[in-house]
PDB file of C-alpha atoms in Angstrom:
ATOM      1  CA  UNK A 613       4.683  21.812  -8.321  1.00 45.00           C
ATOM      2  CA  UNK A 614       2.007  20.326  -5.803  1.00 44.00           C
ATOM      3  CA  UNK A 615      -1.270  19.004  -7.542  1.00 48.00           C
ATOM      4  CA  UNK A 616      -4.571  19.952  -5.552  1.00 46.00           C
ATOM      5  CA  UNK A 617      -6.184  16.652  -4.154  1.00 55.00           C
ATOM      6  CA  UNK A 618      -9.448  15.856  -5.420  1.00 51.00           C
ATOM      7  CA  UNK A 619     -10.243  14.146  -2.241  1.00 56.00           C
ATOM      8  CA  UNK A 620     -10.028  14.422   1.584  1.00 49.00           C
ATOM      9  CA  UNK A 621      -7.784  12.772   4.005  1.00 52.00           C
ATOM     10  CA  UNK A 622      -9.835   9.725   5.771  1.00 49.00           C
ATOM     11  CA  UNK A 623     -11.261  10.845   9.326  1.00 44.00           C
ATOM     12  CA  UNK A 624      -9.544   8.366  11.828  1.00 43.00           C
ATOM     13  CA  UNK A 625     -12.515   8.196  14.288  1.00 39.00           C
ATOM     14  CA  UNK A 626     -14.969   7.059  11.636  1.00 39.00           C
ATOM     15  CA  UNK A 627     -15.037   3.145  10.114  1.00 40.00           C
ATOM     16  CA  UNK A 628     -15.241   2.419   6.571  1.00 42.00           C
ATOM     17  CA  UNK A 629     -18.220   1.519   5.193  1.00 42.00           C
ATOM     18  CA  UNK A 630     -18.996  -1.923   3.751  1.00 41.00           C
ATOM     19  CA  UNK A 631     -17.854  -2.674   0.489  1.00 44.00           C
ATOM     20  CA  UNK A 632     -20.335  -3.414  -2.346  1.00 50.00           C
ATOM     21  CA  UNK A 633     -20.043  -6.905  -3.864  1.00 79.00           C
ATOM     22  CA  UNK A 634     -19.525  -5.656  -7.554  1.00 85.00           C
ATOM     23  CA  UNK A 635     -16.602  -3.612  -7.279  1.00 90.00           C
ATOM     24  CA  UNK A 636     -14.684  -6.076  -5.129  1.00 89.00           C
ATOM     25  CA  UNK A 637     -15.621  -8.745  -7.663  1.00 90.00           C
ATOM     26  CA  UNK A 638     -13.874  -6.608 -10.525  1.00 92.00           C
ATOM     27  CA  UNK A 639     -10.955  -5.822  -8.405  1.00 94.00           C
ATOM     28  CA  UNK A 640     -10.737  -9.502  -8.049  1.00 93.00           C
ATOM     29  CA  UNK A 641     -10.712 -10.173 -11.675  1.00 93.00           C
ATOM     30  CA  UNK A 642      -8.414  -7.945 -12.528  1.00 94.00           C
ATOM     31  CA  UNK A 643      -5.852  -9.360  -9.794  1.00 95.00           C
ATOM     32  CA  UNK A 644      -6.495 -12.986 -10.855  1.00 95.00           C
ATOM     33  CA  UNK A 645      -5.640 -11.940 -14.742  1.00 94.00           C
ATOM     34  CA  UNK A 646      -2.688 -10.059 -13.849  1.00 94.00           C
ATOM     35  CA  UNK A 647      -1.219 -13.001 -11.815  1.00 94.00           C
ATOM     36  CA  UNK A 648      -2.137 -15.552 -14.574  1.00 92.00           C
ATOM     37  CA  UNK A 649      -0.464 -13.326 -17.196  1.00 92.00           C
ATOM     38  CA  UNK A 650       2.810 -13.321 -15.612  1.00 92.00           C
ATOM     39  CA  UNK A 651       3.349 -16.712 -15.299  1.00 89.00           C
ATOM     40  CA  UNK A 652       4.715 -18.968 -18.563  1.00 86.00           C
ATOM     41  CA  UNK A 653       3.813 -22.539 -19.304  1.00 85.00           C
ATOM     42  CA  UNK A 654       7.300 -23.434 -18.972  1.00 81.00           C
ATOM     43  CA  UNK A 655       7.186 -22.251 -15.362  1.00 79.00           C
ATOM     44  CA  UNK A 656       4.604 -24.945 -14.373  1.00 77.00           C
ATOM     45  CA  UNK A 657       5.778 -27.552 -16.728  1.00 75.00           C
ATOM     46  CA  UNK A 658       3.860 -26.959 -19.766  1.00 75.00           C
ATOM     47  CA  UNK A 659       4.408 -26.763 -23.124  1.00 76.00           C
ATOM     48  CA  UNK A 660       4.654 -23.511 -24.955  1.00 72.00           C
ATOM     49  CA  UNK A 661       1.805 -24.631 -27.582  1.00 67.00           C
ATOM     50  CA  UNK A 662       1.419 -22.780 -30.451  1.00 59.00           C
ATOM     51  CA  UNK A 663      -0.402 -19.750 -31.612  1.00 69.00           C
ATOM     52  CA  UNK A 664      -0.559 -18.830 -27.875  1.00 70.00           C
ATOM     53  CA  UNK A 665      -2.531 -15.389 -28.104  1.00 72.00           C
ATOM     54  CA  UNK A 666      -2.406 -14.631 -24.375  1.00 74.00           C
ATOM     55  CA  UNK A 667       0.690 -13.650 -22.378  1.00 78.00           C
ATOM     56  CA  UNK A 668       1.157 -16.577 -19.263  1.00 87.00           C
ATOM     57  CA  UNK A 669      -1.107 -19.108 -18.776  1.00 90.00           C
ATOM     58  CA  UNK A 670      -4.623 -19.276 -20.383  1.00 89.00           C
ATOM     59  CA  UNK A 671      -7.489 -19.823 -17.770  1.00 92.00           C
ATOM     60  CA  UNK A 672      -8.295 -23.378 -18.842  1.00 91.00           C
ATOM     61  CA  UNK A 673      -4.559 -24.291 -17.847  1.00 89.00           C
ATOM     62  CA  UNK A 674      -5.064 -22.321 -14.649  1.00 91.00           C
ATOM     63  CA  UNK A 675      -8.352 -24.629 -13.702  1.00 90.00           C
ATOM     64  CA  UNK A 676      -6.447 -27.628 -14.796  1.00 88.00           C
ATOM     65  CA  UNK A 677      -3.567 -27.090 -12.522  1.00 88.00           C
ATOM     66  CA  UNK A 678      -5.824 -25.933  -9.610  1.00 85.00           C
ATOM     67  CA  UNK A 679      -8.301 -28.897  -9.925  1.00 85.00           C
ATOM     68  CA  UNK A 680     -11.149 -26.754 -10.571  1.00 86.00           C
ATOM     69  CA  UNK A 681     -13.815 -26.596 -13.178  1.00 88.00           C
ATOM     70  CA  UNK A 682     -12.830 -24.393 -16.485  1.00 90.00           C
ATOM     71  CA  UNK A 683     -16.050 -22.746 -16.287  1.00 91.00           C
ATOM     72  CA  UNK A 684     -16.317 -22.030 -12.670  1.00 91.00           C
ATOM     73  CA  UNK A 685     -12.755 -20.467 -12.626  1.00 92.00           C
ATOM     74  CA  UNK A 686     -13.557 -18.152 -16.093  1.00 92.00           C
ATOM     75  CA  UNK A 687     -16.670 -16.954 -14.052  1.00 92.00           C
ATOM     76  CA  UNK A 688     -14.610 -16.322 -11.177  1.00 91.00           C
ATOM     77  CA  UNK A 689     -11.994 -14.369 -13.628  1.00 91.00           C
ATOM     78  CA  UNK A 690     -14.878 -12.397 -15.350  1.00 90.00           C
ATOM     79  CA  UNK A 691     -16.276 -11.336 -11.825  1.00 88.00           C
ATOM     80  CA  UNK A 692     -19.567 -13.097 -11.944  1.00 88.00           C
ATOM     81  CA  UNK A 693     -21.244 -13.690  -8.412  1.00 85.00           C
ATOM     82  CA  UNK A 694     -19.809 -16.957  -7.420  1.00 84.00           C
ATOM     83  CA  UNK A 695     -18.496 -18.625  -4.152  1.00 81.00           C
ATOM     84  CA  UNK A 696     -15.129 -19.714  -3.319  1.00 81.00           C
ATOM     85  CA  UNK A 697     -13.983 -21.703  -0.407  1.00 79.00           C
ATOM     86  CA  UNK A 698     -10.896 -21.682   1.392  1.00 78.00           C
ATOM     87  CA  UNK A 699      -9.429 -24.644  -0.137  1.00 77.00           C
ATOM     88  CA  UNK A 700     -10.177 -23.516  -3.780  1.00 84.00           C
ATOM     89  CA  UNK A 701      -8.533 -20.329  -3.255  1.00 88.00           C
ATOM     90  CA  UNK A 702      -5.391 -21.948  -1.567  1.00 82.00           C
ATOM     91  CA  UNK A 703      -5.250 -24.311  -4.809  1.00 85.00           C
ATOM     92  CA  UNK A 704      -5.765 -21.036  -7.184  1.00 91.00           C
ATOM     93  CA  UNK A 705      -2.880 -19.271  -4.908  1.00 89.00           C
ATOM     94  CA  UNK A 706      -0.622 -22.242  -5.267  1.00 85.00           C
ATOM     95  CA  UNK A 707      -1.202 -22.385  -8.655  1.00 88.00           C
ATOM     96  CA  UNK A 708      -0.425 -18.650  -9.479  1.00 92.00           C
ATOM     97  CA  UNK A 709       2.612 -18.646  -6.970  1.00 89.00           C
ATOM     98  CA  UNK A 710       1.200 -16.051  -5.134  1.00 89.00           C
ATOM     99  CA  UNK A 711       3.642 -15.045  -2.174  1.00 86.00           C
ATOM    100  CA  UNK A 712       2.179 -13.953   1.247  1.00 82.00           C
ATOM    101  CA  UNK A 713       1.001 -10.832   0.571  1.00 87.00           C
ATOM    102  CA  UNK A 714      -0.720 -11.659  -2.700  1.00 90.00           C
ATOM    103  CA  UNK A 715      -2.315 -14.747  -1.120  1.00 88.00           C
ATOM    104  CA  UNK A 716      -3.942 -12.422   1.618  1.00 87.00           C
ATOM    105  CA  UNK A 717      -5.115  -9.928  -1.017  1.00 92.00           C
ATOM    106  CA  UNK A 718      -6.844 -12.777  -2.939  1.00 92.00           C
ATOM    107  CA  UNK A 719      -8.638 -13.979   0.404  1.00 88.00           C
ATOM    108  CA  UNK A 720      -9.868 -10.487   1.287  1.00 88.00           C
ATOM    109  CA  UNK A 721     -11.024  -9.703  -2.392  1.00 91.00           C
ATOM    110  CA  UNK A 722     -12.919 -12.741  -2.452  1.00 88.00           C
ATOM    111  CA  UNK A 723     -14.260 -12.152   1.056  1.00 82.00           C
ATOM    112  CA  UNK A 724     -13.259 -15.287   2.495  1.00 76.00           C
ATOM    113  CA  UNK A 725     -14.920 -15.167   5.930  1.00 60.00           C
ATOM    114  CA  UNK A 726     -12.125 -17.513   7.561  1.00 48.00           C
ATOM    115  CA  UNK A 727      -9.518 -14.418   6.930  1.00 47.00           C
ATOM    116  CA  UNK A 728     -10.113 -11.449   9.068  1.00 42.00           C
ATOM    117  CA  UNK A 729     -10.631  -8.244   7.365  1.00 41.00           C
ATOM    118  CA  UNK A 730      -8.831  -4.989   8.746  1.00 40.00           C
ATOM    119  CA  UNK A 731     -11.147  -2.653  10.609  1.00 36.00           C
ATOM    120  CA  UNK A 732     -11.139   1.174  10.008  1.00 36.00           C
ATOM    121  CA  UNK A 733      -8.763   3.099  11.644  1.00 40.00           C
ATOM    122  CA  UNK A 734      -9.991   4.006  14.942  1.00 43.00           C
ATOM    123  CA  UNK A 735      -9.082   7.719  16.936  1.00 61.00           C
ATOM    124  CA  UNK A 736      -5.310   7.180  18.176  1.00 77.00           C
ATOM    125  CA  UNK A 737      -5.052   6.811  21.620  1.00 82.00           C
ATOM    126  CA  UNK A 738      -3.184   9.467  23.432  1.00 84.00           C
ATOM    127  CA  UNK A 739      -0.521   6.867  24.746  1.00 89.00           C
ATOM    128  CA  UNK A 740       0.445   6.641  21.006  1.00 90.00           C
ATOM    129  CA  UNK A 741       1.320  10.480  20.518  1.00 88.00           C
ATOM    130  CA  UNK A 742       3.247   9.938  23.918  1.00 92.00           C
ATOM    131  CA  UNK A 743       5.179   7.424  22.616  1.00 94.00           C
ATOM    132  CA  UNK A 744       5.787   9.460  19.766  1.00 94.00           C
ATOM    133  CA  UNK A 745       7.229  12.225  21.727  1.00 91.00           C
ATOM    134  CA  UNK A 746       9.890  10.013  23.696  1.00 94.00           C
ATOM    135  CA  UNK A 747      10.975   8.530  20.453  1.00 94.00           C
ATOM    136  CA  UNK A 748      12.662  11.643  19.556  1.00 88.00           C
ATOM    137  CA  UNK A 749      15.345  12.449  18.254  1.00 88.00           C
ATOM    138  CA  UNK A 750      14.242   9.587  16.075  1.00 93.00           C
ATOM    139  CA  UNK A 751      11.750  10.651  13.328  1.00 93.00           C
ATOM    140  CA  UNK A 752       8.456   9.028  14.050  1.00 95.00           C
ATOM    141  CA  UNK A 753       4.808   9.200  12.723  1.00 96.00           C
ATOM    142  CA  UNK A 754       1.387   7.066  12.173  1.00 95.00           C
ATOM    143  CA  UNK A 755      -0.115   6.432   9.211  1.00 94.00           C
ATOM    144  CA  UNK A 756      -3.237   4.752   8.269  1.00 92.00           C
ATOM    145  CA  UNK A 757      -3.596   2.253   5.226  1.00 92.00           C
ATOM    146  CA  UNK A 758      -4.181   4.964   2.774  1.00 94.00           C
ATOM    147  CA  UNK A 759      -0.941   6.569   3.744  1.00 94.00           C
ATOM    148  CA  UNK A 760      -2.876   9.659   5.105  1.00 92.00           C
ATOM    149  CA  UNK A 761      -0.303  11.156   8.142  1.00 92.00           C
ATOM    150  CA  UNK A 762      -2.313  11.007  11.628  1.00 90.00           C
ATOM    151  CA  UNK A 763       0.253  11.830  13.897  1.00 90.00           C
ATOM    152  CA  UNK A 764       4.236  12.575  14.256  1.00 93.00           C
ATOM    153  CA  UNK A 765       6.918  13.968  16.592  1.00 91.00           C
ATOM    154  CA  UNK A 766       9.156  16.603  16.223  1.00 90.00           C
ATOM    155  CA  UNK A 767      11.949  15.150  14.661  1.00 89.00           C
ATOM    156  CA  UNK A 768       9.641  13.583  11.828  1.00 92.00           C
ATOM    157  CA  UNK A 769       8.080  17.408  10.989  1.00 89.00           C
ATOM    158  CA  UNK A 770      12.077  18.422  10.765  1.00 87.00           C
ATOM    159  CA  UNK A 771      12.739  15.414   8.071  1.00 86.00           C
ATOM    160  CA  UNK A 772       9.734  16.022   6.200  1.00 88.00           C
ATOM    161  CA  UNK A 773       8.184  19.493   6.491  1.00 86.00           C
ATOM    162  CA  UNK A 774       6.787  19.857   3.062  1.00 87.00           C
ATOM    163  CA  UNK A 775       4.032  16.988   4.264  1.00 89.00           C
ATOM    164  CA  UNK A 776       3.710  18.107   7.904  1.00 87.00           C
ATOM    165  CA  UNK A 777       2.777  21.706   6.782  1.00 85.00           C
ATOM    166  CA  UNK A 778      -0.078  20.817   4.096  1.00 83.00           C
ATOM    167  CA  UNK A 779      -3.550  21.133   4.664  1.00 77.00           C
ATOM    168  CA  UNK A 780      -4.887  18.459   6.627  1.00 76.00           C
ATOM    169  CA  UNK A 781      -7.161  17.376   3.882  1.00 73.00           C
ATOM    170  CA  UNK A 782      -4.218  16.695   1.403  1.00 80.00           C
ATOM    171  CA  UNK A 783      -1.410  15.541   4.335  1.00 88.00           C
ATOM    172  CA  UNK A 784      -0.923  11.930   2.620  1.00 93.00           C
ATOM    173  CA  UNK A 785       2.426  10.719   1.824  1.00 94.00           C
ATOM    174  CA  UNK A 786       1.665   8.687  -1.175  1.00 95.00           C
ATOM    175  CA  UNK A 787      -0.008  11.398  -2.574  1.00 94.00           C
ATOM    176  CA  UNK A 788       2.778  14.073  -2.007  1.00 92.00           C
ATOM    177  CA  UNK A 789       5.571  11.568  -3.321  1.00 91.00           C
ATOM    178  CA  UNK A 790       3.753  11.243  -6.570  1.00 93.00           C
ATOM    179  CA  UNK A 791       2.220  14.662  -7.047  1.00 90.00           C
ATOM    180  CA  UNK A 792       4.708  16.989  -5.300  1.00 84.00           C
ATOM    181  CA  UNK A 793       8.144  17.577  -7.140  1.00 76.00           C
ATOM    182  CA  UNK A 794       9.972  18.651  -3.869  1.00 72.00           C
ATOM    183  CA  UNK A 795       8.576  15.041  -2.429  1.00 74.00           C
ATOM    184  CA  UNK A 796       9.436  13.315  -5.497  1.00 71.00           C
ATOM    185  CA  UNK A 797      12.780  14.472  -5.818  1.00 73.00           C
ATOM    186  CA  UNK A 798      13.143  13.544  -1.701  1.00 80.00           C
ATOM    187  CA  UNK A 799      13.019   9.795  -1.956  1.00 79.00           C
ATOM    188  CA  UNK A 800      16.292   8.137  -3.406  1.00 80.00           C
ATOM    189  CA  UNK A 801      15.643   4.765  -5.052  1.00 82.00           C
ATOM    190  CA  UNK A 802      12.318   5.771  -6.567  1.00 83.00           C
ATOM    191  CA  UNK A 803      12.649   2.853  -9.142  1.00 87.00           C
ATOM    192  CA  UNK A 804      12.205   0.701  -5.933  1.00 88.00           C
ATOM    193  CA  UNK A 805      10.470   2.587  -2.912  1.00 90.00           C
ATOM    194  CA  UNK A 806       7.570   4.094  -5.519  1.00 94.00           C
ATOM    195  CA  UNK A 807       6.281   0.519  -6.728  1.00 95.00           C
ATOM    196  CA  UNK A 808       6.578  -1.083  -3.186  1.00 95.00           C
ATOM    197  CA  UNK A 809       4.289   2.072  -1.994  1.00 95.00           C
ATOM    198  CA  UNK A 810       1.988   1.341  -4.532  1.00 97.00           C
ATOM    199  CA  UNK A 811       1.754  -2.225  -3.605  1.00 97.00           C
ATOM    200  CA  UNK A 812       1.318  -1.697  -0.010  1.00 96.00           C
ATOM    201  CA  UNK A 813      -1.843   0.849  -0.787  1.00 97.00           C
ATOM    202  CA  UNK A 814      -3.187  -1.756  -3.222  1.00 96.00           C
ATOM    203  CA  UNK A 815      -3.000  -4.558  -0.493  1.00 95.00           C
ATOM    204  CA  UNK A 816      -4.775  -2.129   1.803  1.00 94.00           C
ATOM    205  CA  UNK A 817      -7.141  -1.007  -0.833  1.00 95.00           C
ATOM    206  CA  UNK A 818      -8.762  -4.585  -0.893  1.00 93.00           C
ATOM    207  CA  UNK A 819     -10.445  -3.912   2.440  1.00 88.00           C
ATOM    208  CA  UNK A 820     -12.293  -0.873   0.966  1.00 90.00           C
ATOM    209  CA  UNK A 821     -13.153  -1.950  -2.454  1.00 91.00           C
ATOM    210  CA  UNK A 822     -16.540   0.051  -3.234  1.00 86.00           C
ATOM    211  CA  UNK A 823     -15.829   2.624  -0.450  1.00 85.00           C
ATOM    212  CA  UNK A 824     -16.199   6.209  -1.789  1.00 83.00           C
ATOM    213  CA  UNK A 825     -13.429   7.800  -0.132  1.00 84.00           C
ATOM    214  CA  UNK A 826     -11.147   5.061  -0.959  1.00 91.00           C
ATOM    215  CA  UNK A 827     -12.364   5.176  -4.960  1.00 91.00           C
ATOM    216  CA  UNK A 828     -12.176   8.876  -5.046  1.00 87.00           C
ATOM    217  CA  UNK A 829      -8.873   8.894  -3.495  1.00 92.00           C
ATOM    218  CA  UNK A 830      -7.358   6.394  -6.123  1.00 95.00           C
ATOM    219  CA  UNK A 831      -9.339   7.644  -8.851  1.00 93.00           C
ATOM    220  CA  UNK A 832      -7.729  11.093  -8.258  1.00 93.00           C
ATOM    221  CA  UNK A 833      -4.211  10.186  -7.678  1.00 95.00           C
ATOM    222  CA  UNK A 834      -4.249   7.937 -11.259  1.00 96.00           C
ATOM    223  CA  UNK A 835      -5.409  10.939 -12.646  1.00 94.00           C
ATOM    224  CA  UNK A 836      -2.597  13.329 -11.197  1.00 93.00           C
ATOM    225  CA  UNK A 837       0.173  10.868 -11.628  1.00 95.00           C
ATOM    226  CA  UNK A 838       0.702   8.856 -14.567  1.00 96.00           C
ATOM    227  CA  UNK A 839       3.337   6.965 -13.093  1.00 96.00           C
ATOM    228  CA  UNK A 840       1.091   5.950  -9.917  1.00 97.00           C
ATOM    229  CA  UNK A 841      -1.347   5.047 -12.740  1.00 98.00           C
ATOM    230  CA  UNK A 842       0.944   2.675 -14.602  1.00 97.00           C
ATOM    231  CA  UNK A 843       2.083   1.109 -10.975  1.00 97.00           C
ATOM    232  CA  UNK A 844      -1.713   0.809 -10.108  1.00 98.00           C
ATOM    233  CA  UNK A 845      -2.541  -0.813 -13.097  1.00 97.00           C
ATOM    234  CA  UNK A 846       0.109  -4.041 -12.461  1.00 97.00           C
ATOM    235  CA  UNK A 847      -1.963  -4.952  -9.502  1.00 96.00           C
ATOM    236  CA  UNK A 848       1.199  -5.867  -7.367  1.00 96.00           C
ATOM    237  CA  UNK A 849       0.495  -6.274  -3.741  1.00 96.00           C
ATOM    238  CA  UNK A 850       3.084  -6.056  -0.696  1.00 94.00           C
ATOM    239  CA  UNK A 851       2.794  -6.223   3.007  1.00 89.00           C
ATOM    240  CA  UNK A 852       4.653  -3.367   5.420  1.00 87.00           C
ATOM    241  CA  UNK A 853       8.061  -3.847   6.591  1.00 83.00           C
ATOM    242  CA  UNK A 854      11.410  -2.827   7.515  1.00 86.00           C
ATOM    243  CA  UNK A 855      12.939  -1.145   5.019  1.00 90.00           C
ATOM    244  CA  UNK A 856      16.190   0.857   4.057  1.00 89.00           C
ATOM    245  CA  UNK A 857      15.589   4.490   2.866  1.00 89.00           C
ATOM    246  CA  UNK A 858      17.672   6.980   1.905  1.00 86.00           C
ATOM    247  CA  UNK A 859      16.405  10.880   1.716  1.00 86.00           C
ATOM    248  CA  UNK A 860      17.566  14.219   0.556  1.00 84.00           C
ATOM    249  CA  UNK A 861      16.722  17.241   2.546  1.00 82.00           C
ATOM    250  CA  UNK A 862      16.695  20.320   0.859  1.00 79.00           C
ATOM    251  CA  UNK A 863      19.106  21.907   3.314  1.00 81.00           C
ATOM    252  CA  UNK A 864      20.799  18.813   5.013  1.00 80.00           C
ATOM    253  CA  UNK A 865      21.405  16.786   2.333  1.00 81.00           C
ATOM    254  CA  UNK A 866      21.251  12.776   2.364  1.00 87.00           C
ATOM    255  CA  UNK A 867      19.747  11.200   5.577  1.00 88.00           C
ATOM    256  CA  UNK A 868      20.093   7.455   5.321  1.00 92.00           C
ATOM    257  CA  UNK A 869      17.673   5.460   7.803  1.00 91.00           C
ATOM    258  CA  UNK A 870      16.293   1.910   8.734  1.00 93.00           C
ATOM    259  CA  UNK A 871      12.505   2.431   8.827  1.00 94.00           C
ATOM    260  CA  UNK A 872      10.522   0.005  11.336  1.00 94.00           C
ATOM    261  CA  UNK A 873       6.895  -0.360  10.768  1.00 94.00           C
ATOM    262  CA  UNK A 874       4.502  -1.342  14.050  1.00 93.00           C
ATOM    263  CA  UNK A 875       1.224  -2.293  13.910  1.00 91.00           C
ATOM    264  CA  UNK A 876      -0.977  -0.611  16.629  1.00 89.00           C
ATOM    265  CA  UNK A 877      -3.357  -2.858  18.614  1.00 80.00           C
ATOM    266  CA  UNK A 878      -5.967  -0.003  19.132  1.00 73.00           C
ATOM    267  CA  UNK A 879      -5.832   0.565  15.415  1.00 77.00           C
ATOM    268  CA  UNK A 880      -5.897  -2.216  13.357  1.00 75.00           C
ATOM    269  CA  UNK A 881      -5.177  -0.217  10.059  1.00 83.00           C
ATOM    270  CA  UNK A 882      -2.790   2.046  11.350  1.00 90.00           C
ATOM    271  CA  UNK A 883       1.011   1.756  11.626  1.00 94.00           C
ATOM    272  CA  UNK A 884       3.821   3.566  13.401  1.00 96.00           C
ATOM    273  CA  UNK A 885       6.932   3.960  11.589  1.00 96.00           C
ATOM    274  CA  UNK A 886      10.348   4.816  13.173  1.00 96.00           C
ATOM    275  CA  UNK A 887      13.299   6.137  10.778  1.00 95.00           C
ATOM    276  CA  UNK A 888      16.639   5.175  12.721  1.00 95.00           C
ATOM    277  CA  UNK A 889      19.568   6.987  11.315  1.00 93.00           C
ATOM    278  CA  UNK A 890      22.138   4.152   9.546  1.00 92.00           C
ATOM    279  CA  UNK A 891      25.334   6.101  10.441  1.00 92.00           C
ATOM    280  CA  UNK A 892      26.821   9.171  12.317  1.00 94.00           C
ATOM    281  CA  UNK A 893      26.603  11.506   9.509  1.00 91.00           C
ATOM    282  CA  UNK A 894      22.635  11.187   9.470  1.00 88.00           C
ATOM    283  CA  UNK A 895      22.205  11.083  12.874  1.00 90.00           C
ATOM    284  CA  UNK A 896      23.762  14.516  13.223  1.00 89.00           C
ATOM    285  CA  UNK A 897      21.869  16.048  10.436  1.00 86.00           C
ATOM    286  CA  UNK A 898      18.494  14.702  12.038  1.00 85.00           C
ATOM    287  CA  UNK A 899      19.411  16.187  15.357  1.00 86.00           C
ATOM    288  CA  UNK A 900      20.545  19.786  13.753  1.00 84.00           C
ATOM    289  CA  UNK A 901      17.266  19.644  11.577  1.00 83.00           C
ATOM    290  CA  UNK A 902      15.249  19.166  15.006  1.00 80.00           C
ATOM    291  CA  UNK A 903      17.141  21.814  16.667  1.00 81.00           C
ATOM    292  CA  UNK A 904      16.231  24.395  13.901  1.00 77.00           C
ATOM    293  CA  UNK A 905      12.773  23.702  13.107  1.00 68.00           C
ATOM    294  CA  UNK A 906      11.406  23.779  16.993  1.00 59.00           C
ATOM    295  CA  UNK A 907       8.234  22.058  16.252  1.00 46.00           C
ATOM    296  CA  UNK A 908       6.225  19.785  18.419  1.00 42.00           C
ATOM    297  CA  UNK A 909       4.466  16.634  17.994  1.00 44.00           C
ATOM    298  CA  UNK A 910       1.013  16.267  16.812  1.00 49.00           C
TER     299      UNK A 910
END
């Protein structure tokens, strides 16, 4: 059963508002705590010690390893209003063993000016829709950073009919996979795909902390899906990239694909995703679904 969305899909023509400082600092504090707690003293060459009351490293241990003051780091992790330079954030990132996506997430939450922040998704150029048409018979679409479905071709509509047929205000991929039973069962390997989707959403969220549309969307999805809420609280972040995905279509059965994600220069937060069949059986099923659907690109 599909849960009614308590949010509205973002208007791609309206840029996001500037995020207030306090919500962003709270998000930064929670992220730092989650990264600190996953590292053990042994990971960084420290003795375990006795009567350790916190998982992972202590705040003073992070400060010592990063070469910053204990009070300063404590304030940073408490979400207080303090300034952090690129050099200091680099030291903290190295200490917490952040990967590239996590490091970029840290900079964006800290509002470091040297790190460019993503702009809102502008209206899609007509050429983008032309490209989608010409990619047929390969399913292809455009998502924004929040997984709102902005455009698609006929092969995509044939492969994902439930999402495409949703009301425009609820046409969001991550909302559907977590709240719609049919969409949830469509994705194979949910134990890896769903955490990855949440991690990419979390990374995009860093550029919109405090914006009502994003805050309401995340709050509504956390309320609608305990699984999403659990993954969201883990503060994992990831960047977009190519993936191998298998879908179970309700009529055609298993369809195996390789997905390629490409940034669009005219809309910095939008990405075109193309699904390439991995075998002849999947290629034949895609062609059959498209012929049966007879839909057009949007």
